[in-house]
Amino acid sequence: MGLVVLGAGGRLGRLIRDRMPVAARWLTRADADVLDVGALTAVLAPGDCVMCLAGVTPAGSGDMQDNVRIAAAVLDAAAAARAGRVFLFSTAAVYGALPGPLTEDGPIAPLSPYGQAKVDMEHVAATHAHPSTVLRLGNVAGADAILGGWRSGFQLDVLADGTTPRRSYIGPGALARVLATLAQTPDVPPLMNLAAPGAVAMGDLLDAAGLAWTARPATGNTLANVTLDTTLLCRFTQMKPDDSTAQGIVADWQKGVPA
């Protein structure tokens, strides 16, 4: 089995490429247009496991519905090439402001066009004949708005109880390790949350990284807690205790940050 990673030039691809513990072919849009079924079919081989990191995020200016079109194109190409399972990346944003822990078989309630586009993408995967797994990804250290988006003068919402919002996170090294395991695991479920178990406070992450921040009062739009239930994921891959701590997540991220 070969592992093919699409979207290698994006932020997430750049974060995990050098951390992936198995060999893979890393393809950017210069290698194959992810909206072109013919071009994608040409770069896939029978049996290939395909991970599609390509997509549009709120940080960009693209059409959110391209996330749906990309998924459809990749699945069609994989079917035409007789490739193996396709892994597509969704987001914790599909859960909106629902209380957690958030489970794969529970309700979803996206609040943004991005979250809705990912719901639409999930529907494409669920109704396509080619085997696929959708991974609802939590925050990835370095590709997030806190560690990755930190700038001098950074402000962070503080809740009425004096704490900062909590989120499910995973470090890029841990993510690469998990993806390598899933790529080599048969009979992976069609939908899984992907994060380290539990959740961490955003302020704790910044403190662990030694990044200064200023408190500002939380508003009614601040989500206090987004915790993904990772019970299903942990049946297929082993997580380390440090994968879930602010110190461990930051240390993982900093291993890949140039000195």
PDB file of C-alpha atoms in Angstrom:
ATOM      1  CA  MET A   1       0.000   0.000   0.000  1.00  0.00           C
ATOM      2  CA  GLY A   2       1.221   3.491  -0.855  1.00  0.00           C
ATOM      3  CA  LEU A   3       0.196   6.574   1.073  1.00  0.00           C
ATOM      4  CA  VAL A   4      -0.619   9.665  -0.971  1.00  0.00           C
ATOM      5  CA  VAL A   5      -1.115  13.005   0.792  1.00  0.00           C
ATOM      6  CA  LEU A   6      -2.913  15.725  -1.161  1.00  0.00           C
ATOM      7  CA  GLY A   7      -2.608  19.346  -0.081  1.00  0.00           C
ATOM      8  CA  ALA A   8       1.029  19.028   0.966  1.00  0.00           C
ATOM      9  CA  GLY A   9       1.628  22.743   0.378  1.00  0.00           C
ATOM     10  CA  GLY A  10      -0.979  23.910   2.872  1.00  0.00           C
ATOM     11  CA  ARG A  11      -0.347  24.915   6.458  1.00  0.00           C
ATOM     12  CA  LEU A  12      -1.307  21.556   7.933  1.00  0.00           C
ATOM     13  CA  GLY A  13       0.703  19.639   5.350  1.00  0.00           C
ATOM     14  CA  ARG A  14       3.798  21.706   6.051  1.00  0.00           C
ATOM     15  CA  LEU A  15       3.395  21.119   9.787  1.00  0.00           C
ATOM     16  CA  ILE A  16       3.206  17.329   9.655  1.00  0.00           C
ATOM     17  CA  ARG A  17       5.223  16.386   6.572  1.00  0.00           C
ATOM     18  CA  ASP A  18       8.566  16.035   8.354  1.00  0.00           C
ATOM     19  CA  ARG A  19       6.897  14.341  11.321  1.00  0.00           C
ATOM     20  CA  MET A  20       5.156  11.518   9.422  1.00  0.00           C
ATOM     21  CA  PRO A  21       6.664   8.190  10.568  1.00  0.00           C
ATOM     22  CA  VAL A  22       5.810   6.340   7.327  1.00  0.00           C
ATOM     23  CA  ALA A  23       6.773   6.964   3.726  1.00  0.00           C
ATOM     24  CA  ALA A  24       4.299   8.941   1.642  1.00  0.00           C
ATOM     25  CA  ARG A  25       3.988  10.804  -1.640  1.00  0.00           C
ATOM     26  CA  TRP A  26       3.284  14.433  -0.768  1.00  0.00           C
ATOM     27  CA  LEU A  27       1.492  16.231  -3.590  1.00  0.00           C
ATOM     28  CA  THR A  28       0.729  19.941  -3.913  1.00  0.00           C
ATOM     29  CA  ARG A  29      -1.698  21.608  -6.299  1.00  0.00           C
ATOM     30  CA  ALA A  30       1.222  22.021  -8.697  1.00  0.00           C
ATOM     31  CA  ASP A  31       1.374  18.211  -8.905  1.00  0.00           C
ATOM     32  CA  ALA A  32      -2.375  17.659  -9.323  1.00  0.00           C
ATOM     33  CA  ASP A  33      -5.347  20.016  -9.252  1.00  0.00           C
ATOM     34  CA  VAL A  34      -7.580  18.699  -6.471  1.00  0.00           C
ATOM     35  CA  LEU A  35     -10.673  19.831  -8.382  1.00  0.00           C
ATOM     36  CA  ASP A  36      -9.654  17.939 -11.539  1.00  0.00           C
ATOM     37  CA  VAL A  37     -10.752  14.298 -11.410  1.00  0.00           C
ATOM     38  CA  GLY A  38      -8.612  13.336 -14.384  1.00  0.00           C
ATOM     39  CA  ALA A  39      -5.461  14.882 -12.945  1.00  0.00           C
ATOM     40  CA  LEU A  40      -6.067  13.226  -9.600  1.00  0.00           C
ATOM     41  CA  THR A  41      -6.739   9.835 -11.162  1.00  0.00           C
ATOM     42  CA  ALA A  42      -3.413  10.032 -12.973  1.00  0.00           C
ATOM     43  CA  VAL A  43      -1.416  10.404  -9.747  1.00  0.00           C
ATOM     44  CA  LEU A  44      -3.152   7.604  -7.845  1.00  0.00           C
ATOM     45  CA  ALA A  45      -2.414   3.895  -8.097  1.00  0.00           C
ATOM     46  CA  PRO A  46      -4.495   0.840  -7.200  1.00  0.00           C
ATOM     47  CA  GLY A  47      -4.452   0.283  -3.467  1.00  0.00           C
ATOM     48  CA  ASP A  48      -3.177   3.738  -2.547  1.00  0.00           C
ATOM     49  CA  CYS A  49      -4.427   5.155   0.736  1.00  0.00           C
ATOM     50  CA  VAL A  50      -5.307   8.808   0.125  1.00  0.00           C
ATOM     51  CA  MET A  51      -5.285  11.590   2.704  1.00  0.00           C
ATOM     52  CA  CYS A  52      -6.723  14.860   1.478  1.00  0.00           C
ATOM     53  CA  LEU A  53      -5.478  17.824   3.498  1.00  0.00           C
ATOM     54  CA  ALA A  54      -6.491  20.245   0.747  1.00  0.00           C
ATOM     55  CA  GLY A  55      -9.367  22.599   1.458  1.00  0.00           C
ATOM     56  CA  VAL A  56     -10.582  26.110   2.131  1.00  0.00           C
ATOM     57  CA  THR A  57     -10.462  27.541   5.666  1.00  0.00           C
ATOM     58  CA  PRO A  58     -11.926  30.690   7.258  1.00  0.00           C
ATOM     59  CA  ALA A  59      -8.434  32.209   7.212  1.00  0.00           C
ATOM     60  CA  GLY A  60      -8.485  32.291   3.421  1.00  0.00           C
ATOM     61  CA  SER A  61     -10.660  33.986   0.838  1.00  0.00           C
ATOM     62  CA  GLY A  62     -11.828  30.956  -1.118  1.00  0.00           C
ATOM     63  CA  ASP A  63     -15.314  29.583  -1.649  1.00  0.00           C
ATOM     64  CA  MET A  64     -16.178  27.360   1.323  1.00  0.00           C
ATOM     65  CA  GLN A  65     -18.144  25.050  -0.968  1.00  0.00           C
ATOM     66  CA  ASP A  66     -14.862  24.119  -2.631  1.00  0.00           C
ATOM     67  CA  ASN A  67     -14.454  21.791   0.356  1.00  0.00           C
ATOM     68  CA  VAL A  68     -17.412  19.835  -0.975  1.00  0.00           C
ATOM     69  CA  ARG A  69     -16.158  19.877  -4.571  1.00  0.00           C
ATOM     70  CA  ILE A  70     -12.674  18.743  -3.557  1.00  0.00           C
ATOM     71  CA  ALA A  71     -14.049  15.795  -1.594  1.00  0.00           C
ATOM     72  CA  ALA A  72     -16.227  14.705  -4.509  1.00  0.00           C
ATOM     73  CA  ALA A  73     -13.322  14.977  -6.963  1.00  0.00           C
ATOM     74  CA  VAL A  74     -10.931  13.021  -4.743  1.00  0.00           C
ATOM     75  CA  LEU A  75     -13.466  10.253  -4.143  1.00  0.00           C
ATOM     76  CA  ASP A  76     -14.301  10.021  -7.853  1.00  0.00           C
ATOM     77  CA  ALA A  77     -10.595   9.876  -8.742  1.00  0.00           C
ATOM     78  CA  ALA A  78      -9.863   7.252  -6.092  1.00  0.00           C
ATOM     79  CA  ALA A  79     -12.692   5.115  -7.438  1.00  0.00           C
ATOM     80  CA  ALA A  80     -11.453   5.497 -11.018  1.00  0.00           C
ATOM     81  CA  ALA A  81      -7.883   4.594 -10.009  1.00  0.00           C
ATOM     82  CA  ARG A  82      -9.047   1.705  -7.805  1.00  0.00           C
ATOM     83  CA  ALA A  83      -7.202   3.297  -4.921  1.00  0.00           C
ATOM     84  CA  GLY A  84      -7.787   2.435  -1.294  1.00  0.00           C
ATOM     85  CA  ARG A  85      -9.521   4.299   1.491  1.00  0.00           C
ATOM     86  CA  VAL A  86      -9.750   8.084   1.282  1.00  0.00           C
ATOM     87  CA  PHE A  87      -9.367  10.139   4.462  1.00  0.00           C
ATOM     88  CA  LEU A  88     -11.122  13.508   4.385  1.00  0.00           C
ATOM     89  CA  PHE A  89     -10.774  16.205   7.018  1.00  0.00           C
ATOM     90  CA  SER A  90     -13.787  17.826   8.611  1.00  0.00           C
ATOM     91  CA  THR A  91     -13.776  20.028  11.690  1.00  0.00           C
ATOM     92  CA  ALA A  92     -15.045  20.430  15.243  1.00  0.00           C
ATOM     93  CA  ALA A  93     -16.926  23.456  13.854  1.00  0.00           C
ATOM     94  CA  VAL A  94     -19.693  21.109  12.675  1.00  0.00           C
ATOM     95  CA  TYR A  95     -20.765  20.871  16.338  1.00  0.00           C
ATOM     96  CA  GLY A  96     -21.200  24.629  16.746  1.00  0.00           C
ATOM     97  CA  ALA A  97     -21.970  25.597  20.334  1.00  0.00           C
ATOM     98  CA  LEU A  98     -23.370  22.232  21.426  1.00  0.00           C
ATOM     99  CA  PRO A  99     -22.321  21.052  24.894  1.00  0.00           C
ATOM    100  CA  GLY A 100     -19.734  18.300  25.044  1.00  0.00           C
ATOM    101  CA  PRO A 101     -18.161  15.880  25.118  1.00  0.00           C
ATOM    102  CA  LEU A 102     -19.151  15.838  21.441  1.00  0.00           C
ATOM    103  CA  THR A 103     -19.681  12.408  19.909  1.00  0.00           C
ATOM    104  CA  GLU A 104     -19.711  11.292  16.296  1.00  0.00           C
ATOM    105  CA  ASP A 105     -23.234   9.872  16.595  1.00  0.00           C
ATOM    106  CA  GLY A 106     -24.623  12.945  18.384  1.00  0.00           C
ATOM    107  CA  PRO A 107     -26.206  16.104  16.950  1.00  0.00           C
ATOM    108  CA  ILE A 108     -24.366  18.700  14.882  1.00  0.00           C
ATOM    109  CA  ALA A 109     -25.218  22.400  14.610  1.00  0.00           C
ATOM    110  CA  PRO A 110     -22.705  24.389  12.540  1.00  0.00           C
ATOM    111  CA  LEU A 111     -22.725  28.145  13.107  1.00  0.00           C
ATOM    112  CA  SER A 112     -20.553  29.282  10.193  1.00  0.00           C
ATOM    113  CA  PRO A 113     -20.377  28.807   6.418  1.00  0.00           C
ATOM    114  CA  TYR A 114     -17.174  26.856   7.006  1.00  0.00           C
ATOM    115  CA  GLY A 115     -18.867  24.466   9.411  1.00  0.00           C
ATOM    116  CA  GLN A 116     -21.830  24.035   7.065  1.00  0.00           C
ATOM    117  CA  ALA A 117     -19.540  23.345   4.099  1.00  0.00           C
ATOM    118  CA  LYS A 118     -17.840  20.611   6.091  1.00  0.00           C
ATOM    119  CA  VAL A 119     -21.248  19.104   6.945  1.00  0.00           C
ATOM    120  CA  ASP A 120     -22.031  19.100   3.228  1.00  0.00           C
ATOM    121  CA  MET A 121     -18.659  17.461   2.566  1.00  0.00           C
ATOM    122  CA  GLU A 122     -19.414  14.768   5.119  1.00  0.00           C
ATOM    123  CA  HIS A 123     -22.675  14.030   3.295  1.00  0.00           C
ATOM    124  CA  VAL A 124     -20.789  13.580   0.018  1.00  0.00           C
ATOM    125  CA  ALA A 125     -18.458  11.077   1.685  1.00  0.00           C
ATOM    126  CA  ALA A 126     -21.295   9.196   3.367  1.00  0.00           C
ATOM    127  CA  THR A 127     -23.200   8.758   0.105  1.00  0.00           C
ATOM    128  CA  HIS A 128     -20.226   7.968  -2.168  1.00  0.00           C
ATOM    129  CA  ALA A 129     -19.563   4.333  -3.061  1.00  0.00           C
ATOM    130  CA  HIS A 130     -15.799   4.583  -2.559  1.00  0.00           C
ATOM    131  CA  PRO A 131     -14.595   3.729   0.970  1.00  0.00           C
ATOM    132  CA  SER A 132     -13.730   6.779   3.032  1.00  0.00           C
ATOM    133  CA  THR A 133     -13.266   8.039   6.564  1.00  0.00           C
ATOM    134  CA  VAL A 134     -14.093  11.578   7.617  1.00  0.00           C
ATOM    135  CA  LEU A 135     -11.962  12.886  10.473  1.00  0.00           C
ATOM    136  CA  ARG A 136     -13.490  15.697  12.511  1.00  0.00           C
ATOM    137  CA  LEU A 137     -10.291  17.453  13.464  1.00  0.00           C
ATOM    138  CA  GLY A 138      -9.859  19.526  16.599  1.00  0.00           C
ATOM    139  CA  ASN A 139      -7.340  22.343  16.875  1.00  0.00           C
ATOM    140  CA  VAL A 140      -3.826  21.514  15.666  1.00  0.00           C
ATOM    141  CA  ALA A 141      -1.038  23.368  17.471  1.00  0.00           C
ATOM    142  CA  GLY A 142       0.626  25.684  14.991  1.00  0.00           C
ATOM    143  CA  ALA A 143      -2.277  25.650  12.556  1.00  0.00           C
ATOM    144  CA  ASP A 144      -4.580  27.291  15.097  1.00  0.00           C
ATOM    145  CA  ALA A 145      -5.516  30.869  15.945  1.00  0.00           C
ATOM    146  CA  ILE A 146      -3.778  30.771  19.340  1.00  0.00           C
ATOM    147  CA  LEU A 147      -0.266  29.380  18.907  1.00  0.00           C
ATOM    148  CA  GLY A 148      -0.129  29.654  15.141  1.00  0.00           C
ATOM    149  CA  GLY A 149      -1.901  33.001  15.097  1.00  0.00           C
ATOM    150  CA  TRP A 150      -0.113  34.645  18.014  1.00  0.00           C
ATOM    151  CA  ARG A 151       1.172  38.170  17.464  1.00  0.00           C
ATOM    152  CA  SER A 152       2.577  40.847  19.761  1.00  0.00           C
ATOM    153  CA  GLY A 153      -0.316  42.390  21.712  1.00  0.00           C
ATOM    154  CA  PHE A 154      -2.380  39.187  21.434  1.00  0.00           C
ATOM    155  CA  GLN A 155      -5.694  39.342  23.305  1.00  0.00           C
ATOM    156  CA  LEU A 156      -7.602  36.344  24.638  1.00  0.00           C
ATOM    157  CA  ASP A 157     -11.151  36.070  25.955  1.00  0.00           C
ATOM    158  CA  VAL A 158     -11.439  35.427  29.677  1.00  0.00           C
ATOM    159  CA  LEU A 159     -14.659  33.944  31.023  1.00  0.00           C
ATOM    160  CA  ALA A 160     -16.562  35.207  34.054  1.00  0.00           C
ATOM    161  CA  ASP A 161     -14.924  32.572  36.261  1.00  0.00           C
ATOM    162  CA  GLY A 162     -11.462  33.804  35.331  1.00  0.00           C
ATOM    163  CA  THR A 163     -10.606  30.893  33.031  1.00  0.00           C
ATOM    164  CA  THR A 164      -9.948  30.940  29.299  1.00  0.00           C
ATOM    165  CA  PRO A 165     -11.873  28.890  26.721  1.00  0.00           C
ATOM    166  CA  ARG A 166     -11.029  25.207  26.474  1.00  0.00           C
ATOM    167  CA  ARG A 167     -10.596  23.306  23.221  1.00  0.00           C
ATOM    168  CA  SER A 168      -9.680  19.838  22.036  1.00  0.00           C
ATOM    169  CA  TYR A 169      -6.144  19.998  20.649  1.00  0.00           C
ATOM    170  CA  ILE A 170      -3.439  17.840  19.171  1.00  0.00           C
ATOM    171  CA  GLY A 171       0.215  18.534  18.416  1.00  0.00           C
ATOM    172  CA  PRO A 172       1.486  18.106  14.845  1.00  0.00           C
ATOM    173  CA  GLY A 173       3.782  15.221  15.778  1.00  0.00           C
ATOM    174  CA  ALA A 174       0.970  13.374  17.524  1.00  0.00           C
ATOM    175  CA  LEU A 175      -1.305  14.051  14.565  1.00  0.00           C
ATOM    176  CA  ALA A 176       1.251  12.616  12.131  1.00  0.00           C
ATOM    177  CA  ARG A 177       1.618   9.541  14.323  1.00  0.00           C
ATOM    178  CA  VAL A 178      -2.147   9.005  14.475  1.00  0.00           C
ATOM    179  CA  LEU A 179      -2.594   9.462  10.732  1.00  0.00           C
ATOM    180  CA  ALA A 180       0.174   6.972   9.974  1.00  0.00           C
ATOM    181  CA  THR A 181      -1.547   4.423  12.215  1.00  0.00           C
ATOM    182  CA  LEU A 182      -4.975   4.967  10.657  1.00  0.00           C
ATOM    183  CA  ALA A 183      -3.544   4.693   7.148  1.00  0.00           C
ATOM    184  CA  GLN A 184      -2.311   1.191   7.972  1.00  0.00           C
ATOM    185  CA  THR A 185      -5.414   0.051   9.871  1.00  0.00           C
ATOM    186  CA  PRO A 186      -8.124  -1.961   8.100  1.00  0.00           C
ATOM    187  CA  ASP A 187     -11.829  -1.416   8.749  1.00  0.00           C
ATOM    188  CA  VAL A 188     -11.536   2.134  10.037  1.00  0.00           C
ATOM    189  CA  PRO A 189     -14.990   3.620  10.765  1.00  0.00           C
ATOM    190  CA  PRO A 190     -16.437   6.128   8.289  1.00  0.00           C
ATOM    191  CA  LEU A 191     -16.490   8.983  10.821  1.00  0.00           C
ATOM    192  CA  MET A 192     -14.220   9.788  13.762  1.00  0.00           C
ATOM    193  CA  ASN A 193     -13.271  12.725  15.940  1.00  0.00           C
ATOM    194  CA  LEU A 194      -9.535  13.413  15.888  1.00  0.00           C
ATOM    195  CA  ALA A 195      -7.812  15.137  18.796  1.00  0.00           C
ATOM    196  CA  ALA A 196      -5.916  14.224  21.920  1.00  0.00           C
ATOM    197  CA  PRO A 197      -8.284  13.156  24.714  1.00  0.00           C
ATOM    198  CA  GLY A 198      -9.815  15.958  26.781  1.00  0.00           C
ATOM    199  CA  ALA A 199      -9.379  19.691  26.275  1.00  0.00           C
ATOM    200  CA  VAL A 200      -6.864  22.373  27.245  1.00  0.00           C
ATOM    201  CA  ALA A 201      -7.276  26.018  28.197  1.00  0.00           C
ATOM    202  CA  MET A 202      -6.082  28.438  25.530  1.00  0.00           C
ATOM    203  CA  GLY A 203      -4.357  30.598  28.125  1.00  0.00           C
ATOM    204  CA  ASP A 204      -2.428  27.586  29.383  1.00  0.00           C
ATOM    205  CA  LEU A 205      -1.139  26.920  25.871  1.00  0.00           C
ATOM    206  CA  LEU A 206       0.118  30.475  25.489  1.00  0.00           C
ATOM    207  CA  ASP A 207       1.708  30.380  28.941  1.00  0.00           C
ATOM    208  CA  ALA A 208       3.395  27.056  28.205  1.00  0.00           C
ATOM    209  CA  ALA A 209       4.803  28.535  24.994  1.00  0.00           C
ATOM    210  CA  GLY A 210       5.994  31.681  26.774  1.00  0.00           C
ATOM    211  CA  LEU A 211       3.788  33.866  24.574  1.00  0.00           C
ATOM    212  CA  ALA A 212       2.472  37.029  26.233  1.00  0.00           C
ATOM    213  CA  TRP A 213      -1.230  37.801  26.057  1.00  0.00           C
ATOM    214  CA  THR A 214      -3.721  40.310  27.419  1.00  0.00           C
ATOM    215  CA  ALA A 215      -7.082  39.383  28.900  1.00  0.00           C
ATOM    216  CA  ARG A 216     -10.302  40.749  27.478  1.00  0.00           C
ATOM    217  CA  PRO A 217     -13.849  39.993  28.696  1.00  0.00           C
ATOM    218  CA  ALA A 218     -15.576  37.144  26.914  1.00  0.00           C
ATOM    219  CA  THR A 219     -18.693  38.025  24.952  1.00  0.00           C
ATOM    220  CA  GLY A 220     -21.905  36.147  24.354  1.00  0.00           C
ATOM    221  CA  ASN A 221     -20.332  34.678  21.224  1.00  0.00           C
ATOM    222  CA  THR A 222     -17.403  33.137  23.082  1.00  0.00           C
ATOM    223  CA  LEU A 223     -17.548  29.338  23.147  1.00  0.00           C
ATOM    224  CA  ALA A 224     -16.376  28.341  26.615  1.00  0.00           C
ATOM    225  CA  ASN A 225     -15.679  24.688  25.864  1.00  0.00           C
ATOM    226  CA  VAL A 226     -15.410  22.549  22.732  1.00  0.00           C
ATOM    227  CA  THR A 227     -14.419  19.037  23.761  1.00  0.00           C
ATOM    228  CA  LEU A 228     -14.421  16.176  21.284  1.00  0.00           C
ATOM    229  CA  ASP A 229     -15.141  12.682  22.553  1.00  0.00           C
ATOM    230  CA  THR A 230     -12.173  10.622  21.337  1.00  0.00           C
ATOM    231  CA  THR A 231     -13.293   7.231  22.659  1.00  0.00           C
ATOM    232  CA  LEU A 232     -13.681   5.819  19.151  1.00  0.00           C
ATOM    233  CA  LEU A 233     -10.313   7.125  17.965  1.00  0.00           C
ATOM    234  CA  CYS A 234      -8.520   5.612  20.943  1.00  0.00           C
ATOM    235  CA  ARG A 235      -9.723   2.156  19.915  1.00  0.00           C
ATOM    236  CA  PHE A 236      -7.497   2.388  16.873  1.00  0.00           C
ATOM    237  CA  THR A 237      -4.471   4.368  18.056  1.00  0.00           C
ATOM    238  CA  GLN A 238      -2.600   4.827  21.309  1.00  0.00           C
ATOM    239  CA  MET A 239      -2.308   8.326  22.707  1.00  0.00           C
ATOM    240  CA  LYS A 240       0.369   9.400  25.188  1.00  0.00           C
ATOM    241  CA  PRO A 241      -0.470  11.284  28.424  1.00  0.00           C
ATOM    242  CA  ASP A 242       1.573  14.313  27.297  1.00  0.00           C
ATOM    243  CA  ASP A 243      -0.485  14.532  24.096  1.00  0.00           C
ATOM    244  CA  SER A 244      -3.302  16.046  26.190  1.00  0.00           C
ATOM    245  CA  THR A 245      -1.400  18.577  28.323  1.00  0.00           C
ATOM    246  CA  ALA A 246      -0.645  22.176  27.425  1.00  0.00           C
ATOM    247  CA  GLN A 247       3.061  21.580  28.057  1.00  0.00           C
ATOM    248  CA  GLY A 248       3.105  18.427  25.945  1.00  0.00           C
ATOM    249  CA  ILE A 249       1.191  19.978  23.057  1.00  0.00           C
ATOM    250  CA  VAL A 250       3.473  23.025  23.005  1.00  0.00           C
ATOM    251  CA  ALA A 251       6.611  20.869  23.200  1.00  0.00           C
ATOM    252  CA  ASP A 252       5.335  18.784  20.294  1.00  0.00           C
ATOM    253  CA  TRP A 253       4.664  21.910  18.230  1.00  0.00           C
ATOM    254  CA  GLN A 254       7.994  23.537  19.058  1.00  0.00           C
ATOM    255  CA  LYS A 255       9.936  20.484  17.836  1.00  0.00           C
ATOM    256  CA  GLY A 256       8.986  21.512  14.321  1.00  0.00           C
ATOM    257  CA  VAL A 257       9.485  25.285  14.703  1.00  0.00           C
ATOM    258  CA  PRO A 258      12.774  26.545  13.219  1.00  0.00           C
ATOM    259  CA  ALA A 259      15.151  27.934  15.836  1.00  0.00           C
TER     260      ALA A 259
END
